[in-house]
Amino acid sequence: LENMSITNTPTSNDACLSIVHSLMCHRQGGESESFAKRAIESLVKKLKEKKDELDSLITAITTNGAHPSKCVTIQRTLDGRLQVAGRKGFPHVVYARLWRWPDLHKNELKHVKYCQYAFDLKCDNVCVNPYHYERVVSPGIDLSGLTLSVPLLVKDEYDYDIHQSYSSPENHLQTIQHPPSRPSPQESFLNPALLPLSEGSSSASTSAFCSISAGPSTPEYWCSIAYFEMDVQVGETFKVQSTCPIVTVDGYVDPSGGNRFCLGQLSNVHRTENIERARLHIGKGMQLECKGEGDVWVRCLSDHAVFVQSYYLDREAGRAPGDAVHKIYPSAYIKVFDLRQCHRQMQQQAATAQAASAAQAAAVAGNIPGPSSVGGIAPAISLSAAAGIGVDDLRRLCILRMSFVKGWGPDYPRQSIKETPCWIEIHLHRALQLLDEVLHTMPIADPHPLD
């Protein structure tokens, strides 16, 4: 094959490498070169047997959508997400970010009328042609909070040059940065009791409900907070009464009580010099605020960022649950937990686990289900994964973890939060109460009793 110049557009008959090279020239620079290459290679290989669709993709990308093009489809996965280079995301969003809008938020895409396999149509195949989608701002998003949800990717845990972070083409790491928004919602923070539920809420649906369930919705404590140094819990678990919707966790030595958990006075015989040093930087720490029936917001009061594991923020950033660590900057105020969404997720996962267990039992009995049964969970490997959802997986939906000063994950030397010097785990009691109700109506294999 002769070497192709950039201007010489390839066709589906050319080598994969030539096609990838040509398509790489049109990327928008929001992802690293290595991630973009993996994502494009993966797509081109999947389309090698569908020459007309591959030609459609090449035409759409190389002409910047100047000519109408057909759907470019890949198979829909069980959870709807695509994995590339160890990261998961919705496929149409991944490729739209790559070739059109590097700062795209997953809720901002709407398919064009003539797209037959658009992601939202829930077909077995998903169209990933970036020119079959338009960018819109969803009416469900509260515009005042939009600055918080822009997935801004960052390299260094002490780097606070936001402009550089926005513009760097190498922003491909898995820590998602949440800088403070302007103007700060100070009023709603200081007196939440005087405000309607919708204040500061990021979705219209959250404010529209009063109570999710018929059960008693008022636990005595809205959360309990355990403090850890590396993998050792230090001190007693601190419970926050429902009469204190705002609690501060700081590094000072005053006695803890009421709405304040002071970490400075806790002793630990295993404390190392590194932990001691990190603890000095906790300072004013963070504030947690319970809004409505159980949504949670965080304000970083420390001079250093706090790092958060939050399934709600993962979904907002278009990531799979547990796929990212969120860096919350000093004075940023951000929603980290949505009770409604958590409730929906636990119901879906419990139903999936139940259906998969039933299908597995049928398969063992020689009664192999067809692809249309159990909501389409047919392959045995997906079955066992779905049947493997246990109570602990569901409990995890009701827990937040936050590290002071130090981050963890692929961008840092620390792979897990249990390797960070000082962190907290927050159990959300209303969510756990709802989980209990879900498990009563849909018991899954060997449920352990909940606290």
Coordinates of N, CA, C and O in Angstrom, one line a residue, residues 71-187:
C71 N -26.2 6.0 9.3 CA -25.9 5.6 10.6 C -24.6 4.8 10.6 O -24.3 4.0 9.7
V72 N -23.8 4.9 11.7 CA -22.6 4.2 11.9 C -22.8 3.4 13.2 O -22.8 4.1 14.3
T73 N -23.0 2.1 13.1 CA -23.4 1.4 14.3 C -22.5 0.4 14.9 O -21.7 -0.2 14.2
I74 N -22.5 0.3 16.3 CA -21.8 -0.7 17.0 C -22.9 -1.4 17.9 O -23.9 -0.8 18.2
Q75 N -22.5 -2.6 18.4 CA -23.5 -3.3 19.2 C -23.7 -2.7 20.6 O -22.7 -2.3 21.2
R76 N -24.9 -2.6 21.1 CA -25.2 -2.0 22.4 C -24.7 -3.0 23.5 O -25.0 -4.2 23.4
T77 N -24.0 -2.5 24.5 CA -23.6 -3.4 25.6 C -24.7 -3.5 26.6 O -25.6 -2.8 26.6
L78 N -24.5 -4.4 27.6 CA -25.5 -4.7 28.6 C -25.9 -3.4 29.4 O -27.0 -3.1 29.6
D79 N -24.8 -2.7 29.8 CA -25.1 -1.4 30.5 C -25.1 -0.2 29.7 O -25.2 0.9 30.1
G80 N -25.0 -0.4 28.3 CA -25.1 0.7 27.4 C -23.8 1.5 27.2 O -23.7 2.4 26.4
R81 N -22.8 1.1 28.0 CA -21.5 1.8 28.0 C -20.4 1.1 27.2 O -20.5 -0.1 27.1
L82 N -19.5 1.8 26.7 CA -18.4 1.3 26.0 C -17.1 1.4 26.8 O -16.9 2.5 27.4
Q83 N -16.3 0.4 26.8 CA -15.0 0.5 27.5 C -13.8 0.7 26.5 O -13.7 0.0 25.6
V84 N -13.1 1.8 26.7 CA -11.9 2.1 25.9 C -10.8 2.4 26.8 O -10.9 3.3 27.7
A85 N -9.6 1.8 26.7 CA -8.4 2.1 27.5 C -8.8 2.1 29.0 O -8.3 3.1 29.6
G86 N -9.5 1.2 29.4 CA -9.8 1.1 30.9 C -10.9 2.1 31.4 O -11.1 2.2 32.5
R87 N -11.4 2.9 30.4 CA -12.5 3.9 30.8 C -13.8 3.5 30.2 O -13.8 3.0 29.1
K88 N -14.9 3.8 30.9 CA -16.2 3.5 30.3 C -17.0 4.8 30.1 O -16.9 5.7 30.8
G89 N -17.7 4.8 29.0 CA -18.6 6.0 28.7 C -19.6 5.6 27.7 O -19.5 4.5 27.0
F90 N -20.6 6.4 27.5 CA -21.6 6.1 26.5 C -21.0 6.3 25.1 O -20.4 7.3 24.9
P91 N -21.2 5.3 24.2 CA -20.4 5.4 23.0 C -20.6 6.6 22.1 O -19.7 7.2 21.6
H92 N -21.9 7.1 22.0 CA -22.2 8.2 21.2 C -21.5 9.5 21.7 O -21.1 10.4 21.0
V93 N -21.4 9.5 23.1 CA -20.8 10.7 23.8 C -19.3 10.6 23.5 O -18.6 11.6 23.2
V94 N -18.7 9.4 23.7 CA -17.2 9.3 23.5 C -16.8 9.8 22.2 O -15.9 10.6 22.1
Y95 N -17.5 9.4 21.1 CA -17.1 9.8 19.7 C -17.5 11.2 19.4 O -16.8 11.9 18.6
A96 N -18.6 11.7 20.0 CA -18.9 13.1 19.8 C -17.9 14.0 20.4 O -17.6 15.1 19.9
R97 N -17.4 13.6 21.6 CA -16.4 14.4 22.3 C -15.1 14.4 21.4 O -14.4 15.4 21.3
L98 N -14.8 13.3 20.9 CA -13.5 13.1 20.2 C -13.5 14.0 18.9 O -12.5 14.6 18.6
W99 N -14.6 14.0 18.2 CA -14.5 14.6 16.9 C -15.3 16.0 16.8 O -15.2 16.7 15.8
R100 N -16.1 16.3 17.8 CA -16.9 17.5 17.7 C -16.8 18.5 18.9 O -16.4 19.6 18.7
W101 N -17.1 18.0 20.1 CA -17.2 18.9 21.3 C -16.4 18.3 22.4 O -17.0 17.5 23.2
P102 N -15.2 18.7 22.6 CA -14.3 18.0 23.6 C -14.9 18.2 25.1 O -14.6 17.4 25.9
D103 N -15.7 19.3 25.3 CA -16.2 19.5 26.7 C -17.6 19.1 26.8 O -18.3 19.6 27.7
L104 N -18.1 18.2 25.9 CA -19.5 17.8 25.9 C -19.9 17.1 27.2 O -19.1 16.3 27.8
H105 N -21.1 17.4 27.7 CA -21.7 16.7 28.9 C -22.7 15.7 28.3 O -23.4 16.0 27.4
K106 N -22.8 14.5 29.0 CA -23.6 13.4 28.4 C -25.0 13.8 28.2 O -25.7 13.2 27.3
N107 N -25.6 14.7 29.0 CA -27.0 15.0 28.9 C -27.3 16.0 27.8 O -28.4 16.5 27.6
E108 N -26.2 16.4 27.0 CA -26.4 17.5 26.1 C -26.7 17.1 24.6 O -26.7 17.9 23.7
L109 N -26.7 15.7 24.4 CA -26.9 15.3 23.0 C -28.3 14.9 22.7 O -29.0 14.3 23.4
K110 N -28.7 15.3 21.5 CA -30.1 15.0 21.0 C -29.8 14.5 19.6 O -29.1 15.1 18.8
H111 N -30.5 13.4 19.2 CA -30.2 12.8 17.9 C -31.0 13.5 16.8 O -32.1 14.1 17.1
V112 N -30.5 13.5 15.6 CA -31.3 14.2 14.5 C -32.4 13.2 14.1 O -32.4 12.0 14.3
K113 N -33.4 13.8 13.4 CA -34.7 13.0 13.1 C -34.4 11.7 12.3 O -35.0 10.7 12.5
Y114 N -33.5 11.8 11.3 CA -33.3 10.7 10.4 C -32.3 9.6 10.9 O -32.0 8.7 10.2
C115 N -31.9 9.8 12.2 CA -31.0 8.7 12.7 C -31.8 7.6 13.2 O -32.7 7.7 14.1
Q116 N -31.6 6.4 12.7 CA -32.5 5.2 13.0 C -32.0 4.4 14.2 O -32.8 3.7 14.8
Y117 N -30.7 4.6 14.6 CA -30.2 3.8 15.6 C -29.6 4.7 16.8 O -28.7 4.3 17.5
A118 N -30.2 5.8 16.9 CA -29.7 6.8 18.0 C -29.7 6.1 19.3 O -30.6 5.2 19.6
F119 N -28.8 6.5 20.2 CA -28.7 5.8 21.5 C -30.0 5.8 22.3 O -30.3 4.7 22.9
D120 N -30.7 6.9 22.3 CA -32.0 6.9 23.0 C -33.1 6.0 22.5 O -34.1 5.8 23.2
L121 N -32.9 5.5 21.2 CA -34.0 4.7 20.7 C -33.9 3.2 21.2 O -34.7 2.4 20.9
K122 N -32.8 3.0 22.0 CA -32.7 1.7 22.6 C -32.7 0.5 21.7 O -33.2 -0.6 22.0
C123 N -32.1 0.6 20.5 CA -32.0 -0.5 19.6 C -30.9 -1.4 20.0 O -30.0 -1.0 20.8
D124 N -30.7 -2.6 19.4 CA -29.6 -3.5 19.7 C -28.3 -2.9 19.2 O -27.2 -3.2 19.8
N125 N -28.4 -2.0 18.2 CA -27.2 -1.4 17.7 C -27.3 0.1 18.0 O -28.4 0.7 18.0
V126 N -26.2 0.8 18.2 CA -26.2 2.2 18.6 C -25.4 3.0 17.5 O -24.3 2.6 17.2
C127 N -26.0 4.1 17.1 CA -25.3 4.9 16.1 C -24.3 5.8 16.8 O -24.7 6.5 17.8
V128 N -23.0 5.8 16.3 CA -22.0 6.7 17.0 C -21.5 7.7 16.0 O -20.5 8.3 16.2
N129 N -22.3 7.9 14.9 CA -21.9 9.0 13.9 C -22.1 10.3 14.6 O -23.2 10.7 15.0
P130 N -21.0 11.1 14.9 CA -21.1 12.3 15.6 C -22.0 13.4 14.9 O -22.5 14.3 15.6
Y131 N -22.2 13.2 13.6 CA -23.0 14.2 12.9 C -24.4 13.8 12.8 O -25.3 14.4 12.2
H132 N -24.8 12.7 13.6 CA -26.2 12.3 13.7 C -26.7 12.9 15.1 O -27.8 12.5 15.5
Y133 N -25.9 13.7 15.8 CA -26.4 14.2 17.1 C -26.1 15.7 17.0 O -25.2 16.2 16.4
E134 N -27.0 16.4 17.8 CA -26.9 17.9 17.9 C -26.6 18.1 19.4 O -27.1 17.4 20.3
R135 N -26.0 19.2 19.7 CA -25.7 19.6 21.1 C -26.8 20.6 21.6 O -27.0 21.6 21.0
V136 N -27.4 20.2 22.7 CA -28.4 21.1 23.3 C -28.2 21.1 24.8 O -27.6 20.2 25.3
V137 N -28.7 22.2 25.4 CA -28.6 22.2 26.9 C -29.9 21.6 27.4 O -31.0 22.1 27.0
S138 N -29.9 20.6 28.1 CA -31.1 19.9 28.6 C -31.9 20.8 29.5 O -31.3 21.4 30.4
P139 N -33.2 20.9 29.4 CA -34.0 21.7 30.3 C -33.9 21.2 31.7 O -34.3 21.9 32.6
G140 N -33.6 19.9 31.9 CA -33.5 19.4 33.3 C -32.3 19.9 34.0 O -32.2 19.6 35.2
I141 N -31.4 20.6 33.4 CA -30.2 21.0 34.1 C -30.3 22.4 34.6 O -30.7 23.3 33.8
D142 N -30.0 22.6 35.8 CA -30.1 24.0 36.4 C -28.8 24.7 35.9 O -27.7 24.4 36.2
L143 N -29.1 25.7 35.1 CA -27.9 26.4 34.4 C -27.0 27.0 35.4 O -25.8 27.1 35.1
S144 N -27.5 27.4 36.6 CA -26.5 28.1 37.5 C -25.5 27.1 38.0 O -24.4 27.5 38.4
G145 N -25.8 25.8 37.9 CA -24.8 24.9 38.5 C -24.0 24.2 37.4 O -23.2 23.4 37.6
L146 N -24.2 24.7 36.1 CA -23.5 24.0 35.0 C -22.0 24.1 35.1 O -21.3 23.1 34.8
T147 N -21.5 25.2 35.6 CA -20.0 25.3 35.7 C -19.4 24.2 36.6 O -18.3 23.8 36.4
L148 N -20.3 23.6 37.5 CA -19.8 22.6 38.4 C -19.6 21.3 37.6 O -18.8 20.4 38.0
S149 N -20.5 21.0 36.6 CA -20.5 19.7 36.1 C -19.7 19.6 34.8 O -19.6 18.5 34.2
V150 N -19.0 20.7 34.4 CA -18.2 20.5 33.2 C -17.0 19.6 33.6 O -16.3 19.9 34.5
P151 N -16.9 18.4 32.9 CA -15.8 17.5 33.3 C -14.5 18.1 32.9 O -14.2 18.2 31.7
L152 N -13.8 18.6 33.9 CA -12.5 19.3 33.6 C -11.4 18.4 34.1 O -11.5 18.0 35.3
L153 N -10.5 18.0 33.3 CA -9.6 16.9 33.7 C -8.3 17.5 34.1 O -7.8 18.4 33.5
V154 N -7.7 16.9 35.2 CA -6.6 17.6 35.8 C -5.4 16.6 36.1 O -5.7 15.4 36.2
K155 N -4.2 17.1 36.1 CA -3.0 16.2 36.2 C -2.5 16.2 37.6 O -2.2 15.2 38.2
D156 N -2.3 17.4 38.2 CA -1.6 17.5 39.5 C -2.4 17.9 40.6 O -3.2 18.8 40.5
E157 N -2.3 17.2 41.8 CA -3.3 17.5 42.8 C -3.1 18.9 43.4 O -3.9 19.4 44.2
Y158 N -2.0 19.5 43.2 CA -1.8 20.9 43.7 C -1.9 21.9 42.6 O -1.6 23.1 42.8
D159 N -2.2 21.5 41.4 CA -2.3 22.5 40.3 C -3.6 23.2 40.3 O -4.7 22.6 40.2
Y160 N -3.6 24.5 40.4 CA -4.8 25.3 40.5 C -4.9 26.3 39.4 O -5.5 27.3 39.5
D161 N -4.3 26.0 38.3 CA -4.4 26.9 37.1 C -5.5 26.4 36.2 O -5.3 25.6 35.3
I162 N -6.7 26.9 36.5 CA -7.9 26.4 35.8 C -7.8 26.6 34.3 O -8.1 25.7 33.5
H163 N -7.2 27.7 33.9 CA -7.2 28.0 32.4 C -6.3 27.0 31.7 O -6.6 26.6 30.6
Q164 N -5.2 26.7 32.4 CA -4.3 25.8 31.7 C -4.9 24.4 31.6 O -4.9 23.7 30.7
S165 N -5.7 24.0 32.7 CA -6.4 22.8 32.7 C -7.4 22.7 31.5 O -7.6 21.7 30.9
Y166 N -8.1 23.8 31.3 CA -9.1 23.8 30.2 C -8.5 23.6 28.9 O -9.0 22.9 28.0
S167 N -7.3 24.2 28.7 CA -6.8 24.2 27.3 C -5.8 23.1 27.0 O -5.5 22.8 25.8
S168 N -5.3 22.4 28.0 CA -4.2 21.4 27.7 C -4.8 20.2 26.9 O -5.8 19.6 27.3
P169 N -4.2 19.9 25.8 CA -4.8 18.7 25.0 C -4.5 17.4 25.7 O -5.0 16.4 25.3
E170 N -3.7 17.4 26.7 CA -3.4 16.1 27.3 C -4.3 15.8 28.5 O -4.0 15.0 29.4
N171 N -5.4 16.5 28.6 CA -6.3 16.3 29.7 C -7.1 15.0 29.6 O -8.2 14.9 29.3
H172 N -6.4 13.8 29.9 CA -7.1 12.6 29.7 C -7.1 11.8 31.0 O -7.5 10.6 30.9
L173 N -6.7 12.3 32.1 CA -6.7 11.6 33.3 C -8.0 11.4 33.9 O -9.0 12.0 33.5
Q174 N -8.1 10.5 34.9 CA -9.4 10.1 35.4 C -9.9 10.8 36.6 O -10.8 10.5 37.2
T175 N -9.1 11.9 37.0 CA -9.6 12.7 38.1 C -10.4 13.9 37.4 O -9.9 14.5 36.5
I176 N -11.6 14.0 37.8 CA -12.5 15.0 37.2 C -12.5 16.2 38.2 O -12.8 16.1 39.4
Q177 N -12.2 17.4 37.7 CA -12.0 18.6 38.5 C -13.3 19.4 38.6 O -14.0 19.6 37.6
H178 N -13.6 19.8 39.8 CA -14.8 20.7 40.1 C -14.4 22.0 40.7 O -14.3 22.1 41.9
P179 N -14.1 23.0 39.9 CA -13.6 24.3 40.5 C -14.8 25.0 41.1 O -16.0 24.7 40.8
P180 N -14.6 26.0 42.0 CA -15.7 26.8 42.5 C -16.4 27.5 41.5 O -15.8 27.9 40.5
S181 N -17.7 27.6 41.6 CA -18.5 28.3 40.6 C -18.7 29.7 41.1 O -18.6 30.0 42.2
R182 N -18.9 30.6 40.2 CA -19.3 32.0 40.5 C -20.6 32.3 39.9 O -20.8 32.0 38.7
P183 N -21.6 33.0 40.6 CA -21.5 33.4 42.0 C -21.7 32.2 42.9 O -22.4 31.3 42.5
S184 N -21.2 32.3 44.1 CA -21.3 31.2 45.1 C -22.8 31.2 45.6 O -23.3 32.3 46.0
P185 N -23.4 30.1 45.8 CA -24.8 30.0 46.3 C -24.8 30.2 47.8 O -25.3 29.4 48.6
Q186 N -24.1 31.2 48.3 CA -23.9 31.4 49.8 C -25.2 31.5 50.6 O -25.4 30.9 51.6
E187 N -26.3 32.2 50.0 CA -27.5 32.3 50.7 C -28.2 31.0 51.0 O -28.6 30.7 52.1

